[in-house]
Structures are given as C-alpha cells and as structure tokens.
Amino acid sequence: PQGGYEVQVSTGPVGNYGAVRANFGAFLGDIFVTQPTAQTVLASPANACAPLVGFPAGSIALVDSGSCNTTVKAQNVQNAGGAGIIVNAGNNPQTLTGISLTVNIPVLGLATASYNTLRAAQPFTSKMAFLGTPAPLRDGDFGAQGITHEYGHAISKRLTAGRAPDLGRNTVMSS
C-alpha cells in the first residue's frame, strides 16, 4: 500500500524520523501487524551479528551496520525478545533486502545521520510507524459461498446427463 515509514520518538530526541522498510519480517502496512511502541535501546553487541546479551525483552533494538546481513540481525533481536529492530541503513537508505521465513518482527532502516542522533540519545521511547492505509484483506481461500455456487453447477440437471450425446443440455432428467 502507499505510504511511508517513520520512527516516531516521544521521549528523548522527540521527532519523526523517516525510515525505509525491509522486504522481510512483519510488514507494518498489514492490518494485522501491531506498530510497536516501546523503549528503544542499543543492541549488545551493537551490530547484532551474534546473540544479544542483556537485551530487555519487549524493547525495540537500535542496531549498527556490521559484518552480517540484516536478516541475521533481525533474527538475533527476535530471539532476544525484541519487539522490532531499527538498523543504520547508510547515507541513502533503500529497502532492506533479505530472505527469512522465521523473522516476524518489524524491521526499519534509518539514514546514518538520523540513526546517529537516536543512538547518542538512547534509551528513549519510539513507535515504528506506517503512515499509509493498511493493506486490504485478501486471501486465496475458497469461501463457502463460492464453493456452494460451483457445486450447484455440478448437480444441476444440465450437468447430470452423463455421456448423452447432447451432454445434458436438452435432456430433461426425472427428479
């Protein structure tokens, strides 16, 4: 869906900091995903390339760029009980890419200048926010109404004549 992403800080360096999303993890634009508001603290180790030590569960992690990919960082934060992860995404941040079927926390990236401002002021309270309209509910399930409708075709007189030459289109079947 259309819309941007922000880290909205309500204590400490109050303000809204533009962010980019990741193409994995919880998608903040999904109607079922909670946009977490929590204490935000620096991960330890700061690059989150190893399991976190002493990280307060339920917090949002600030994570430095480092030698491992963002999916590893996000998995380590999630394993430590993190509610989300905010990564230093460089001077010109783009969508954070990676493949993970197990990360289910939101992942946002900040430009280095914004990240450094927040890193120097932590801990603080922030919200990982989506600024658009949540994605509509769509699924590929077979609903009962659709199944009943199609089943009606299968049992109607026009499809029950078997191998008759006219395939049942002109044959009247007895009830």
mmCIF file of C-alpha atoms in Angstrom:
data_model
loop_
_atom_site.group_PDB
_atom_site.id
_atom_site.type_symbol
_atom_site.label_atom_id
_atom_site.label_comp_id
_atom_site.label_asym_id
_atom_site.label_seq_id
_atom_site.Cartn_x
_atom_site.Cartn_y
_atom_site.Cartn_z
ATOM 1 C CA PRO A 1 0.000 0.000 0.000
ATOM 2 C CA GLN A 2 1.014 3.613 -0.488
ATOM 3 C CA GLY A 3 2.561 5.349 2.491
ATOM 4 C CA GLY A 4 5.863 5.929 4.185
ATOM 5 C CA TYR A 5 7.548 4.711 7.334
ATOM 6 C CA GLU A 6 8.773 6.602 10.368
ATOM 7 C CA VAL A 7 10.376 6.106 13.704
ATOM 8 C CA GLN A 8 8.273 8.388 15.903
ATOM 9 C CA VAL A 9 10.193 9.309 19.055
ATOM 10 C CA SER A 10 8.132 10.508 22.035
ATOM 11 C CA THR A 11 10.845 10.810 24.719
ATOM 12 C CA GLY A 12 14.450 11.924 24.365
ATOM 13 C CA PRO A 13 15.156 13.278 20.851
ATOM 14 C CA VAL A 14 11.446 13.902 20.164
ATOM 15 C CA GLY A 15 10.528 13.918 16.489
ATOM 16 C CA ASN A 16 9.630 11.835 13.467
ATOM 17 C CA TYR A 17 12.480 10.230 11.558
ATOM 18 C CA GLY A 18 11.820 8.988 8.012
ATOM 19 C CA ALA A 19 12.608 5.311 7.553
ATOM 20 C CA VAL A 20 12.691 2.538 4.962
ATOM 21 C CA ARG A 21 11.181 -0.898 5.425
ATOM 22 C CA ALA A 22 12.573 -4.360 4.942
ATOM 23 C CA ASN A 23 11.164 -6.829 2.452
ATOM 24 C CA PHE A 24 11.057 -9.478 5.208
ATOM 25 C CA GLY A 25 9.731 -9.596 8.752
ATOM 26 C CA ALA A 26 6.421 -8.167 9.922
ATOM 27 C CA PHE A 27 5.047 -5.721 7.356
ATOM 28 C CA LEU A 28 3.836 -2.593 9.189
ATOM 29 C CA GLY A 29 1.354 -1.869 6.376
ATOM 30 C CA ASP A 30 -0.556 -5.098 7.135
ATOM 31 C CA ILE A 31 -3.803 -4.600 9.034
ATOM 32 C CA PHE A 32 -2.913 -7.473 11.399
ATOM 33 C CA VAL A 33 0.540 -6.166 12.404
ATOM 34 C CA THR A 34 0.863 -4.058 15.543
ATOM 35 C CA GLN A 35 3.029 -0.978 15.097
ATOM 36 C CA PRO A 36 5.184 -1.362 18.222
ATOM 37 C CA THR A 37 5.745 1.446 20.701
ATOM 38 C CA ALA A 38 8.458 0.583 23.205
ATOM 39 C CA GLN A 39 11.664 1.581 24.906
ATOM 40 C CA THR A 40 14.410 1.707 22.280
ATOM 41 C CA VAL A 41 17.913 0.633 23.264
ATOM 42 C CA LEU A 42 21.200 -0.216 21.595
ATOM 43 C CA ALA A 43 21.697 -3.913 20.935
ATOM 44 C CA SER A 44 24.643 -5.682 22.558
ATOM 45 C CA PRO A 45 26.648 -6.494 20.526
ATOM 46 C CA ALA A 46 25.793 -3.236 18.745
ATOM 47 C CA ASN A 47 25.804 -4.844 15.260
ATOM 48 C CA ALA A 48 23.589 -7.762 16.445
ATOM 49 C CA CYS A 49 25.650 -10.241 14.421
ATOM 50 C CA ALA A 50 25.737 -12.571 17.451
ATOM 51 C CA PRO A 51 23.092 -13.462 20.042
ATOM 52 C CA LEU A 52 22.182 -10.410 22.135
ATOM 53 C CA VAL A 53 23.331 -10.147 25.740
ATOM 54 C CA GLY A 54 21.303 -8.322 28.402
ATOM 55 C CA PHE A 55 18.727 -7.037 25.939
ATOM 56 C CA PRO A 56 15.429 -6.070 27.660
ATOM 57 C CA ALA A 57 12.653 -8.190 26.130
ATOM 58 C CA GLY A 58 9.832 -6.176 24.610
ATOM 59 C CA SER A 59 12.177 -3.355 23.557
ATOM 60 C CA ILE A 60 12.988 -2.077 20.084
ATOM 61 C CA ALA A 61 16.653 -2.603 19.181
ATOM 62 C CA LEU A 62 18.895 0.021 17.587
ATOM 63 C CA VAL A 63 21.421 -1.891 15.514
ATOM 64 C CA ASP A 64 24.643 -0.659 13.900
ATOM 65 C CA SER A 65 25.628 -1.709 10.410
ATOM 66 C CA GLY A 66 28.041 -4.605 10.587
ATOM 67 C CA SER A 67 29.572 -7.660 9.036
ATOM 68 C CA CYS A 68 26.404 -9.788 8.824
ATOM 69 C CA ASN A 69 23.219 -9.321 6.812
ATOM 70 C CA THR A 70 20.056 -7.706 8.150
ATOM 71 C CA THR A 71 18.150 -10.992 8.403
ATOM 72 C CA VAL A 72 20.742 -12.325 10.871
ATOM 73 C CA LYS A 73 20.481 -9.099 12.907
ATOM 74 C CA ALA A 74 16.676 -9.290 12.940
ATOM 75 C CA GLN A 75 16.691 -12.971 13.928
ATOM 76 C CA ASN A 76 19.052 -12.262 16.844
ATOM 77 C CA VAL A 77 16.857 -9.374 18.056
ATOM 78 C CA GLN A 78 13.729 -11.532 17.748
ATOM 79 C CA ASN A 79 15.420 -14.400 19.631
ATOM 80 C CA ALA A 80 16.200 -11.949 22.469
ATOM 81 C CA GLY A 81 12.509 -10.971 22.708
ATOM 82 C CA GLY A 82 12.730 -7.712 20.759
ATOM 83 C CA ALA A 83 9.550 -6.002 19.560
ATOM 84 C CA GLY A 84 11.293 -4.588 16.481
ATOM 85 C CA ILE A 85 14.623 -3.556 15.003
ATOM 86 C CA ILE A 86 15.878 -0.219 13.662
ATOM 87 C CA VAL A 87 19.032 -0.535 11.560
ATOM 88 C CA ASN A 88 21.581 2.019 10.397
ATOM 89 C CA ALA A 89 20.843 1.773 6.658
ATOM 90 C CA GLY A 90 23.560 4.122 5.357
ATOM 91 C CA ASN A 91 23.506 7.627 3.887
ATOM 92 C CA ASN A 92 20.906 6.908 1.177
ATOM 93 C CA PRO A 93 18.738 4.153 2.641
ATOM 94 C CA GLN A 94 16.864 1.823 0.330
ATOM 95 C CA THR A 95 14.503 -1.040 1.132
ATOM 96 C CA LEU A 96 16.378 -3.526 3.309
ATOM 97 C CA THR A 97 16.530 -6.821 1.479
ATOM 98 C CA GLY A 98 16.881 -10.364 2.657
ATOM 99 C CA ILE A 99 15.120 -13.694 2.829
ATOM 100 C CA SER A 100 13.766 -15.042 6.080
ATOM 101 C CA LEU A 101 10.795 -17.250 6.769
ATOM 102 C CA THR A 102 11.276 -17.012 10.526
ATOM 103 C CA VAL A 103 11.625 -13.286 11.301
ATOM 104 C CA ASN A 104 8.223 -11.945 12.356
ATOM 105 C CA ILE A 105 9.114 -8.608 13.960
ATOM 106 C CA PRO A 106 9.108 -5.302 12.034
ATOM 107 C CA VAL A 107 12.406 -4.099 10.558
ATOM 108 C CA LEU A 108 13.071 -0.457 9.620
ATOM 109 C CA GLY A 109 16.213 1.310 8.412
ATOM 110 C CA LEU A 110 17.274 4.902 9.099
ATOM 111 C CA ALA A 111 19.704 7.204 7.322
ATOM 112 C CA THR A 112 23.035 7.388 9.139
ATOM 113 C CA ALA A 113 22.518 10.987 10.357
ATOM 114 C CA SER A 114 19.134 10.164 11.935
ATOM 115 C CA TYR A 115 20.450 6.890 13.320
ATOM 116 C CA ASN A 116 23.427 8.611 14.965
ATOM 117 C CA THR A 117 21.123 11.210 16.567
ATOM 118 C CA LEU A 118 18.992 8.456 18.088
ATOM 119 C CA ARG A 119 21.951 6.256 19.047
ATOM 120 C CA ALA A 120 23.500 9.102 21.073
ATOM 121 C CA ALA A 121 20.227 9.699 22.962
ATOM 122 C CA GLN A 122 19.133 6.151 23.814
ATOM 123 C CA PRO A 123 17.267 4.848 25.700
ATOM 124 C CA PHE A 124 14.066 6.560 24.553
ATOM 125 C CA THR A 125 10.510 5.600 23.636
ATOM 126 C CA SER A 126 9.634 5.234 19.975
ATOM 127 C CA LYS A 127 6.979 3.858 17.670
ATOM 128 C CA MET A 128 7.720 2.031 14.435
ATOM 129 C CA ALA A 129 5.008 3.531 12.235
ATOM 130 C CA PHE A 130 3.426 3.053 8.819
ATOM 131 C CA LEU A 131 1.910 6.297 7.504
ATOM 132 C CA GLY A 132 -0.496 4.929 4.910
ATOM 133 C CA THR A 133 -3.709 2.961 4.841
ATOM 134 C CA PRO A 134 -3.216 -0.683 5.857
ATOM 135 C CA ALA A 135 -3.368 -3.279 3.106
ATOM 136 C CA PRO A 136 -6.857 -4.613 2.367
ATOM 137 C CA LEU A 137 -7.699 -8.116 3.485
ATOM 138 C CA ARG A 138 -7.198 -10.504 0.593
ATOM 139 C CA ASP A 139 -6.783 -14.217 0.558
ATOM 140 C CA GLY A 140 -6.940 -17.151 -1.784
ATOM 141 C CA ASP A 141 -9.257 -19.260 0.331
ATOM 142 C CA PHE A 142 -12.270 -20.972 -1.147
ATOM 143 C CA GLY A 143 -15.215 -19.359 0.624
ATOM 144 C CA ALA A 144 -18.324 -21.405 1.372
ATOM 145 C CA GLN A 145 -20.487 -19.224 -0.874
ATOM 146 C CA GLY A 146 -18.206 -19.754 -3.879
ATOM 147 C CA ILE A 147 -17.931 -23.489 -3.305
ATOM 148 C CA THR A 148 -21.711 -23.819 -2.948
ATOM 149 C CA HIS A 149 -22.246 -21.880 -6.161
ATOM 150 C CA GLU A 150 -19.839 -24.063 -8.153
ATOM 151 C CA TYR A 151 -21.210 -27.264 -6.592
ATOM 152 C CA GLY A 152 -24.645 -26.130 -7.773
ATOM 153 C CA HIS A 153 -23.356 -26.315 -11.356
ATOM 154 C CA ALA A 154 -22.183 -29.867 -10.773
ATOM 155 C CA ILE A 155 -25.520 -31.156 -9.505
ATOM 156 C CA SER A 156 -27.815 -29.183 -11.787
ATOM 157 C CA LYS A 157 -29.849 -31.020 -14.443
ATOM 158 C CA ARG A 158 -27.716 -29.638 -17.218
ATOM 159 C CA LEU A 159 -24.609 -31.453 -15.997
ATOM 160 C CA THR A 160 -26.095 -34.737 -14.814
ATOM 161 C CA ALA A 161 -26.899 -36.463 -18.100
ATOM 162 C CA GLY A 162 -23.667 -38.383 -18.151
ATOM 163 C CA ARG A 163 -22.486 -39.412 -21.613
ATOM 164 C CA ALA A 164 -25.644 -38.477 -23.513
ATOM 165 C CA PRO A 165 -24.824 -37.067 -26.979
ATOM 166 C CA ASP A 166 -26.209 -33.647 -26.090
ATOM 167 C CA LEU A 167 -24.256 -33.659 -22.760
ATOM 168 C CA GLY A 168 -27.442 -32.950 -20.866
ATOM 169 C CA ARG A 169 -28.153 -29.582 -22.404
ATOM 170 C CA ASN A 170 -31.519 -30.677 -23.889
ATOM 171 C CA THR A 171 -32.319 -33.751 -21.834
ATOM 172 C CA VAL A 172 -34.835 -33.393 -19.052
ATOM 173 C CA MET A 173 -33.963 -35.653 -16.174
ATOM 174 C CA SER A 174 -36.625 -37.066 -13.851
ATOM 175 C CA SER A 175 -36.407 -35.988 -10.239
#
